[in-house]
CSV table of C-alpha atoms in Angstrom, one decimal:
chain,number,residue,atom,x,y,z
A,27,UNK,CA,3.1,-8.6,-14.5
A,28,UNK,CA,1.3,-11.8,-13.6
A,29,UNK,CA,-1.8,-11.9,-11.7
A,30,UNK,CA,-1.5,-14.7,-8.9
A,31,UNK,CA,-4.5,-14.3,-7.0
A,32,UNK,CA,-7.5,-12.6,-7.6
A,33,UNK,CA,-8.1,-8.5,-7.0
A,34,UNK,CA,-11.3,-8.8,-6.2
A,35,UNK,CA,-13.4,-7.9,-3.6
A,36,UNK,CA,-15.2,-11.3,-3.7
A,37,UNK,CA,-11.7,-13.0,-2.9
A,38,UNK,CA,-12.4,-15.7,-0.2
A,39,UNK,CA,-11.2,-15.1,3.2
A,40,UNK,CA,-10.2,-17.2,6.3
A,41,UNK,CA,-13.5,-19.0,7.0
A,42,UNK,CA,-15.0,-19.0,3.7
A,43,UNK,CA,-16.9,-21.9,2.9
A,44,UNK,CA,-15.7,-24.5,0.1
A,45,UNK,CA,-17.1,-23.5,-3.5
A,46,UNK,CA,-20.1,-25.9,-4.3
A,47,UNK,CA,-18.6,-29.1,-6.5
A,48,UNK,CA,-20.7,-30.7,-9.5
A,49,UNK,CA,-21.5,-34.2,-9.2
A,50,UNK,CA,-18.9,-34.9,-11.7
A,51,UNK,CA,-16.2,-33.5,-8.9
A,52,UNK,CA,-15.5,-30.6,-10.7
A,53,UNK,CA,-15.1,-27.0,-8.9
A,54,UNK,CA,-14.0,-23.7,-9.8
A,55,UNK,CA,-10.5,-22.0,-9.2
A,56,UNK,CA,-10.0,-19.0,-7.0
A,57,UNK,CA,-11.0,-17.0,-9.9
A,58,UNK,CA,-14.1,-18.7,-10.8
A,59,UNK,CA,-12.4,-20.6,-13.8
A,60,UNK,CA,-13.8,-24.2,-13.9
A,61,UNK,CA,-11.2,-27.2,-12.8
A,62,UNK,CA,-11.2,-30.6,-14.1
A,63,UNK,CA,-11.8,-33.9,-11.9
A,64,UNK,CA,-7.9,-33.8,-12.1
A,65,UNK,CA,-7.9,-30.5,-10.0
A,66,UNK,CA,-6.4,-28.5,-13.1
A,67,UNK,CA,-7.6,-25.4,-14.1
A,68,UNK,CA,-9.6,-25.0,-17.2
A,69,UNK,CA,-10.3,-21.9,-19.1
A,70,UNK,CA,-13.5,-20.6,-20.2
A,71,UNK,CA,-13.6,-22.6,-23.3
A,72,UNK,CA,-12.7,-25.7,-21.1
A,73,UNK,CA,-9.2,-25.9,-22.0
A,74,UNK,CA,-7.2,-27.5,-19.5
A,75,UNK,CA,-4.5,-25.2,-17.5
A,76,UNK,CA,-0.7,-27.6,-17.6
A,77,UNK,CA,0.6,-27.9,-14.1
A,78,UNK,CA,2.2,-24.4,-14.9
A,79,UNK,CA,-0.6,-22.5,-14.7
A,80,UNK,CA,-0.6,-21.5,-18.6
A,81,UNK,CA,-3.9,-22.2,-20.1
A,82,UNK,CA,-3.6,-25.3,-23.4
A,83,UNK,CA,-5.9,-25.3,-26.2
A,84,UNK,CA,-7.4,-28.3,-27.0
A,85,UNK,CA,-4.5,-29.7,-29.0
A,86,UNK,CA,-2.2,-29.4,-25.8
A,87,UNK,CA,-0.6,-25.9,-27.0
A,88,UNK,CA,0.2,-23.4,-24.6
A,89,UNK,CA,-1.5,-19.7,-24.8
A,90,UNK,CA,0.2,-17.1,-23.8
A,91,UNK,CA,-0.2,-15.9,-20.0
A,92,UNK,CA,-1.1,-12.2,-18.5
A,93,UNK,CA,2.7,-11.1,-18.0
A,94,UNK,CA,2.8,-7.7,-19.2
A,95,UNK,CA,3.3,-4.5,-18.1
A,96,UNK,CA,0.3,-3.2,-16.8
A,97,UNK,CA,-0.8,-0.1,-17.5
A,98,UNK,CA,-1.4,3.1,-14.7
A,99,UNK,CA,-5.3,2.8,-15.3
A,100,UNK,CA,-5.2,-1.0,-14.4
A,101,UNK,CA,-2.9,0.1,-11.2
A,102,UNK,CA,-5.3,1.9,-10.0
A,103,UNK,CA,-8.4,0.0,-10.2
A,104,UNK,CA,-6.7,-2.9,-9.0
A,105,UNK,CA,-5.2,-0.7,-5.9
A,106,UNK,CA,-8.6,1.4,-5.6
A,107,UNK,CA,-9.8,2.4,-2.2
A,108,UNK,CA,-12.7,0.6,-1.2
A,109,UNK,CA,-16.3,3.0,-1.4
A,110,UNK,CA,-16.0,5.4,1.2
A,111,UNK,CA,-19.2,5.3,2.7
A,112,UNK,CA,-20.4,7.2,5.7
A,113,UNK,CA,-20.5,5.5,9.2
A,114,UNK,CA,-21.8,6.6,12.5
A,115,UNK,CA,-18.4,8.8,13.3
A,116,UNK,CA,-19.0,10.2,9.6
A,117,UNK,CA,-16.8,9.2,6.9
A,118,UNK,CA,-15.0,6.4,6.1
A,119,UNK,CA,-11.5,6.8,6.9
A,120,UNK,CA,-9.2,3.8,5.0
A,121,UNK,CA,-5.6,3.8,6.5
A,122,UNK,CA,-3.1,1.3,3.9
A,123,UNK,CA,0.7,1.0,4.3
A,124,UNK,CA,3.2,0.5,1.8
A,125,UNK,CA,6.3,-0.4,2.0
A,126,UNK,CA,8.9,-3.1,0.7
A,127,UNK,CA,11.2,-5.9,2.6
A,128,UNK,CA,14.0,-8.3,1.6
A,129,UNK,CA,13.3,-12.1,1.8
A,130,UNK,CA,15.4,-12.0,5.0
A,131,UNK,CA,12.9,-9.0,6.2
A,132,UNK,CA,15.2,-6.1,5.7
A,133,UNK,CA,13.1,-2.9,5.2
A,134,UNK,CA,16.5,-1.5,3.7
A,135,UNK,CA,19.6,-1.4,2.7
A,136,UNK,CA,22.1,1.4,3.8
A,137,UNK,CA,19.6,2.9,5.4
A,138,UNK,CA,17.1,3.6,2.2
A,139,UNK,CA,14.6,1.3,0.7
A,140,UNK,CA,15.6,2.6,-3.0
A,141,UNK,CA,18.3,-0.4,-3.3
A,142,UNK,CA,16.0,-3.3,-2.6
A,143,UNK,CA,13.3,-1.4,-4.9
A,144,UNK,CA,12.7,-2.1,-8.8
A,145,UNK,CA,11.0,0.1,-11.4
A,146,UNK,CA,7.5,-2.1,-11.3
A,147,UNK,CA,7.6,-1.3,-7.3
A,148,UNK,CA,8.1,2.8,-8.4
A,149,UNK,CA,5.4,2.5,-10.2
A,150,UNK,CA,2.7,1.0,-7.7
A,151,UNK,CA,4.4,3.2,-5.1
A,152,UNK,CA,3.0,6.3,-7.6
A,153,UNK,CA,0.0,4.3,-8.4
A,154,UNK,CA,-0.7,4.2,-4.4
A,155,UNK,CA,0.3,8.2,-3.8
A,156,UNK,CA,-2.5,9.4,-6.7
A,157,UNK,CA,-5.2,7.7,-5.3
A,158,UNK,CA,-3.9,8.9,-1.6
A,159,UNK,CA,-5.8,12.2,0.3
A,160,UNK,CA,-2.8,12.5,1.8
A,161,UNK,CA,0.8,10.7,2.8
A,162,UNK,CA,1.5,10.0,6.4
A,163,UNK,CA,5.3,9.6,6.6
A,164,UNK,CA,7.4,9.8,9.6
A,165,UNK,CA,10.4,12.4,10.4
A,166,UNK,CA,12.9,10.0,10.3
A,167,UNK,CA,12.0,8.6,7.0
A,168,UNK,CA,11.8,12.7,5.4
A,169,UNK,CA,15.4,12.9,6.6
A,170,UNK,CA,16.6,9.4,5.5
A,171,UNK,CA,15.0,9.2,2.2
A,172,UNK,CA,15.0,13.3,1.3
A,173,UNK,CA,11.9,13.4,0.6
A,174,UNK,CA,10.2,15.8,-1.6
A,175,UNK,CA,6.6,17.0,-2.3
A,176,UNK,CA,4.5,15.2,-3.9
A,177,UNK,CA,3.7,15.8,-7.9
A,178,UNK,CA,0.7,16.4,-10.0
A,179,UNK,CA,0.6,13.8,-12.7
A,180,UNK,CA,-1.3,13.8,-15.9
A,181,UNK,CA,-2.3,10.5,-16.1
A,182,UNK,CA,-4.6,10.5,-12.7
A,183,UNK,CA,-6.1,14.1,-13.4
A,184,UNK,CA,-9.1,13.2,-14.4
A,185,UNK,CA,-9.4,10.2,-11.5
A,186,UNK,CA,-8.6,12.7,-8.8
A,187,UNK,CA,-10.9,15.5,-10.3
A,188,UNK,CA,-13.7,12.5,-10.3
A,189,UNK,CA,-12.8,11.2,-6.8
A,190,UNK,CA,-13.2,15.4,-5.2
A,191,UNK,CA,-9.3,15.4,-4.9
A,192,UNK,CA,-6.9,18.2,-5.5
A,193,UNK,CA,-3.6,17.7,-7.7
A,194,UNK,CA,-1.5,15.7,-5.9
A,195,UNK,CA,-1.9,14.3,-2.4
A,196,UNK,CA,-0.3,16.5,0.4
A,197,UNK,CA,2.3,15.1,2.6
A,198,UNK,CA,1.8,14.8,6.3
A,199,UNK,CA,5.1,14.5,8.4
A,200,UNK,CA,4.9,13.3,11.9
A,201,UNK,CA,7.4,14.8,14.1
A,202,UNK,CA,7.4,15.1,17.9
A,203,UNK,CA,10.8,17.4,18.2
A,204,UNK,CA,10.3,19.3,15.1
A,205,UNK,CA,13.7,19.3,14.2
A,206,UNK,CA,13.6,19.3,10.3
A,207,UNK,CA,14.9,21.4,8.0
A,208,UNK,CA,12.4,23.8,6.9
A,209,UNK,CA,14.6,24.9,3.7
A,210,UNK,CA,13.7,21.3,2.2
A,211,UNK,CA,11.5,21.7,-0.8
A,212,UNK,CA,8.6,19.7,1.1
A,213,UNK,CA,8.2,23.0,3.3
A,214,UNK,CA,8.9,25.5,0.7
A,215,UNK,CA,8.2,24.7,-2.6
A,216,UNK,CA,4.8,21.9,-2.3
A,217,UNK,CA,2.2,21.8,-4.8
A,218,UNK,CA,-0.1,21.5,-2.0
A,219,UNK,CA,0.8,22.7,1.7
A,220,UNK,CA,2.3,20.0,4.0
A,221,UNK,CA,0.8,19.1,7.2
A,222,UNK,CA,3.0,18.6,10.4
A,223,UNK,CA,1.7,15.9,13.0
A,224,UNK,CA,2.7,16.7,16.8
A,225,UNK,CA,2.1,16.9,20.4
A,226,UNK,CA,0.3,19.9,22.7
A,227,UNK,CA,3.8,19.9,24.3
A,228,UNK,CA,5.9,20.7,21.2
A,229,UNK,CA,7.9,23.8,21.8
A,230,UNK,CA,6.8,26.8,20.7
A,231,UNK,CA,9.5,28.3,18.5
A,232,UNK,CA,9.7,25.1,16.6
A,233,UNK,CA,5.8,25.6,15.6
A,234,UNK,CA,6.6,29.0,14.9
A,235,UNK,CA,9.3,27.9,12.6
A,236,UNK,CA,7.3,25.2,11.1
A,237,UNK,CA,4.1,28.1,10.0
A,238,UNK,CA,6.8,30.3,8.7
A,239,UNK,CA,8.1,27.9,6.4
A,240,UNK,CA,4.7,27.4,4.8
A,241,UNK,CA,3.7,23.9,6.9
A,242,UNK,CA,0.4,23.5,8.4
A,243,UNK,CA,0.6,22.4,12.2
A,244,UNK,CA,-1.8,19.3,13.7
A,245,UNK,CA,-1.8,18.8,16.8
A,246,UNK,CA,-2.6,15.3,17.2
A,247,UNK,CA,-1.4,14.5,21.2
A,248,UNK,CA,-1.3,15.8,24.3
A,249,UNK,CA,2.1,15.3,24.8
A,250,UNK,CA,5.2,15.6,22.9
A,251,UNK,CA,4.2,12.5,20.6
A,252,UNK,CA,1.5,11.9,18.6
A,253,UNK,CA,-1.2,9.8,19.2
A,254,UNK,CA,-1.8,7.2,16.2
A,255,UNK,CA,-5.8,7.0,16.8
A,256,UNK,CA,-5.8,10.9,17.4
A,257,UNK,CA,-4.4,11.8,13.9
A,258,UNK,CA,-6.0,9.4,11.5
A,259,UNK,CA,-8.9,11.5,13.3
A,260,UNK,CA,-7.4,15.2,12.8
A,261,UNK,CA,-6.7,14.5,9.3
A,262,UNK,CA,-10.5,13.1,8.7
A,263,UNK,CA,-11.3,16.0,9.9
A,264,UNK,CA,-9.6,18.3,7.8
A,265,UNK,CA,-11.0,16.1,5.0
A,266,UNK,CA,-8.4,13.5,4.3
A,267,UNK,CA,-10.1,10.3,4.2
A,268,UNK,CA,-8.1,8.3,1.8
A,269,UNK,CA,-5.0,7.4,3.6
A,270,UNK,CA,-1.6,6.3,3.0
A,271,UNK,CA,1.7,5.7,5.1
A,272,UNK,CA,5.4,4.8,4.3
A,273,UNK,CA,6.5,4.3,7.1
A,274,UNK,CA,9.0,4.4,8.4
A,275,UNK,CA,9.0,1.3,10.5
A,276,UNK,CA,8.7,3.1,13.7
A,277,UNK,CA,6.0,4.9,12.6
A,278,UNK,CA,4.3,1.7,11.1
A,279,UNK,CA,4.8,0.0,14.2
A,280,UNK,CA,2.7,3.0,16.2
A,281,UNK,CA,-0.1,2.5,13.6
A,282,UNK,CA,0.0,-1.5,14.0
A,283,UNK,CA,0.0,-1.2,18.2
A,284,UNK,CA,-2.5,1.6,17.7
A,285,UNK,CA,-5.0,-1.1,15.6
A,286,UNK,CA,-5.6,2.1,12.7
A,287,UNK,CA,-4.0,0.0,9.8
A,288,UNK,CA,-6.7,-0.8,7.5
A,289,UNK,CA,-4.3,-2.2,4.7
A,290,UNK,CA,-0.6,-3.8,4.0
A,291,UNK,CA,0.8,-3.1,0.6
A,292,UNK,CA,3.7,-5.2,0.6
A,293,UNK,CA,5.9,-5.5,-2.1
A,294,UNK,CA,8.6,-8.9,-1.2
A,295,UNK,CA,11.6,-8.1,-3.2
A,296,UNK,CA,13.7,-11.0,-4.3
A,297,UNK,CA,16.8,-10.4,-2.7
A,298,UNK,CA,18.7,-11.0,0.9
A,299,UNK,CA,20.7,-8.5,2.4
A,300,UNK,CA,21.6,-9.8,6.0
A,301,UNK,CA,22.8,-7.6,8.6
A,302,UNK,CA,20.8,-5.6,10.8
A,303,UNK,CA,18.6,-3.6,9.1
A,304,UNK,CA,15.2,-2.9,10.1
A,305,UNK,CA,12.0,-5.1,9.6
A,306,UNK,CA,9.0,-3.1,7.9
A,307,UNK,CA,7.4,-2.3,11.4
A,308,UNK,CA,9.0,-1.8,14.7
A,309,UNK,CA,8.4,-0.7,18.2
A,310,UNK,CA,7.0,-2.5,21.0
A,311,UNK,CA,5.1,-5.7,20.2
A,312,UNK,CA,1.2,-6.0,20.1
A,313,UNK,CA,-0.5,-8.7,22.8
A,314,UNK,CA,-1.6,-10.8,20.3
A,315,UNK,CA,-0.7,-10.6,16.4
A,316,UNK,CA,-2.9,-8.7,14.4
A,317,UNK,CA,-4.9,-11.2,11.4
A,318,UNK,CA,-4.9,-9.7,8.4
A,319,UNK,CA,-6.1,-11.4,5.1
A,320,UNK,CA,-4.6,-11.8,1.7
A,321,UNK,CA,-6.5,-9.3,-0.8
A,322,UNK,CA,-4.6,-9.8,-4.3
A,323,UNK,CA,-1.1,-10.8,-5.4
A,324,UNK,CA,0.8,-9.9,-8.6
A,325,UNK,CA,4.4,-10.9,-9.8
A,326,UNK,CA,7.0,-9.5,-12.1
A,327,UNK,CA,10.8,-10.4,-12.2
A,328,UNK,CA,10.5,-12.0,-9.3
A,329,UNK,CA,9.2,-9.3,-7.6
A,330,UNK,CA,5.9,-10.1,-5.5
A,331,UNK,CA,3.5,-7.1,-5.0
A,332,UNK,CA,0.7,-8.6,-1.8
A,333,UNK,CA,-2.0,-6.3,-0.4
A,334,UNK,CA,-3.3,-7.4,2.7
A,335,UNK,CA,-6.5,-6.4,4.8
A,336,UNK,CA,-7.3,-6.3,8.3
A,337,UNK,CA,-9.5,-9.6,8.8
């Protein structure tokens, strides 16, 4: 994996001012490396970077470039939420998105995101879940995808047990009707219990059914829907501070109308699909587009992994 833009939190943004420049016109690249009067990158012994990007010793030789496989602890520092530090409503709640699209914007491919996927996208996507309180995924997407409860995992023990986090994240479903099938191994069989977003106006007997399968019931609305703003909120609340979605589109597209999207983690897989599948985020548009600013970007295999934050 290639680093192709800094992950930093000292990464310029739209507005920045210019870096200073020497008298001899020299500046500094995004990553503070110096570059020449040529406007190639030097390293920090002052060899020259070739139009490539690779790095040449003095005698013009290439060395070698960061593409690896990065390990799970680099992941996660590189993906880490920012500090959560207390505000005037109490803590800070951090609401990122993850999800994947075609180059012709398809979000899937027969319906599941798994064929326009790669292994170096499975592992972010894990990377993401153990440093998550909690995943906020809609109904749609638990019946498409199958999913399943998230899994303690060995190698981010010891980061959740230093964060104040339990095992694995817990998995919070959002579901106006309540029609899911409670037999799924999310309901009976989680590691921690899973929480069930809806509205005051949700029947009954569905609730009923949904606390005798073992779910834990938010109401997050007053009506049959839930209210974007309202349960970012109710899961603060109950603790749940670190927060990620996966969609699916429609309930992305709530969360970008709503303006509770902190975060985009967006990985551009190389491939085209056509059809008419859907984009990352539906629903009804916003008034006027939402800025958000470019964070980090890595590549592998063509693969491009961007995170995005709200400007």
């Amino acid at each position: 994996m290639r680093r192709l833009f800094p992950v930093t939190d000292q990464t310029p943004t739209r507005g920045s001012e210019d870096r200073d420049r020497g008298s001899d016109d020299r500046g500094r690249g995004l990553d503070g490396r110096e570059l020449g009067s040529d406007g190639r990158e030097r390293g920090s012994g002052g060899h020259e970077r070739g139009s490539d990007g690779r790095e040449r010793g003095s005698g013009g030789h290439e060395r070698g470039s960061d593409d690896r496989e990065w390990s799970l602890a680099e992941l996660a520092a590189a993906y880490a939420y920012p500090a959560a530090e207390p505000g005037p409503g109490g803590p800070r709640v951090w609401l990122r998105a993850n999800m994947v699209s075609t180059l012709d914007g398809a979000a899937q491919h027969d319906g599941r995101s798994q064929p326009i996927s790669n292994a170096t996208d499975m592992r972010i996507f894990g990377t993401l879940r153990a440093l998550a309180d909690v995943v906020l995924v809609g109904a749609e997407t638990v019946r498409r995808e199958g999913y399943r409860p998230a899994r303690a995992r060995a190698e981010f023990a010891a980061l959740r047990k230093a964060a104040g986090q339990g095992p694995a994240p817990a998995i919070a479903v959002v579901s106006a009707s309540l029609e899911l099938d409670w037999s799924l191994p999310l309901f009976t069989s989680p590691l921690v219990p899973t929480l069930v977003l809806t509205g005051a106006a949700a029947a009954p007997d569905r609730i009923a059914a949904a606390e005798k399968a073992g779910a834990r019931v938010v109401i997050a609305g007053d009506g049959m829907g839930v209210d974007p703003a309202r349960a970012v909120r109710a899961l603060a609340e109950l603790g749940h501070t670190r927060l990620l979605t996966e969609g699916g589109p429609r309930l992305l597209g709530q969360l970008v109308a709503a303006e509770v999207l902190d975060e985009l983690c967006l990985t551009v897989s190389p491939t085209l699909t056509a059809g008419d599948a859907q984009r990352i985020a539906g629903g009804p548009s916003v008034a006027v587009p939402h800025r958000f600013d470019l964070a980090s970007l890595l590549e592998e295999d063509g693969y491009l992994f961007s995170r995005y934050r709200r400007a």
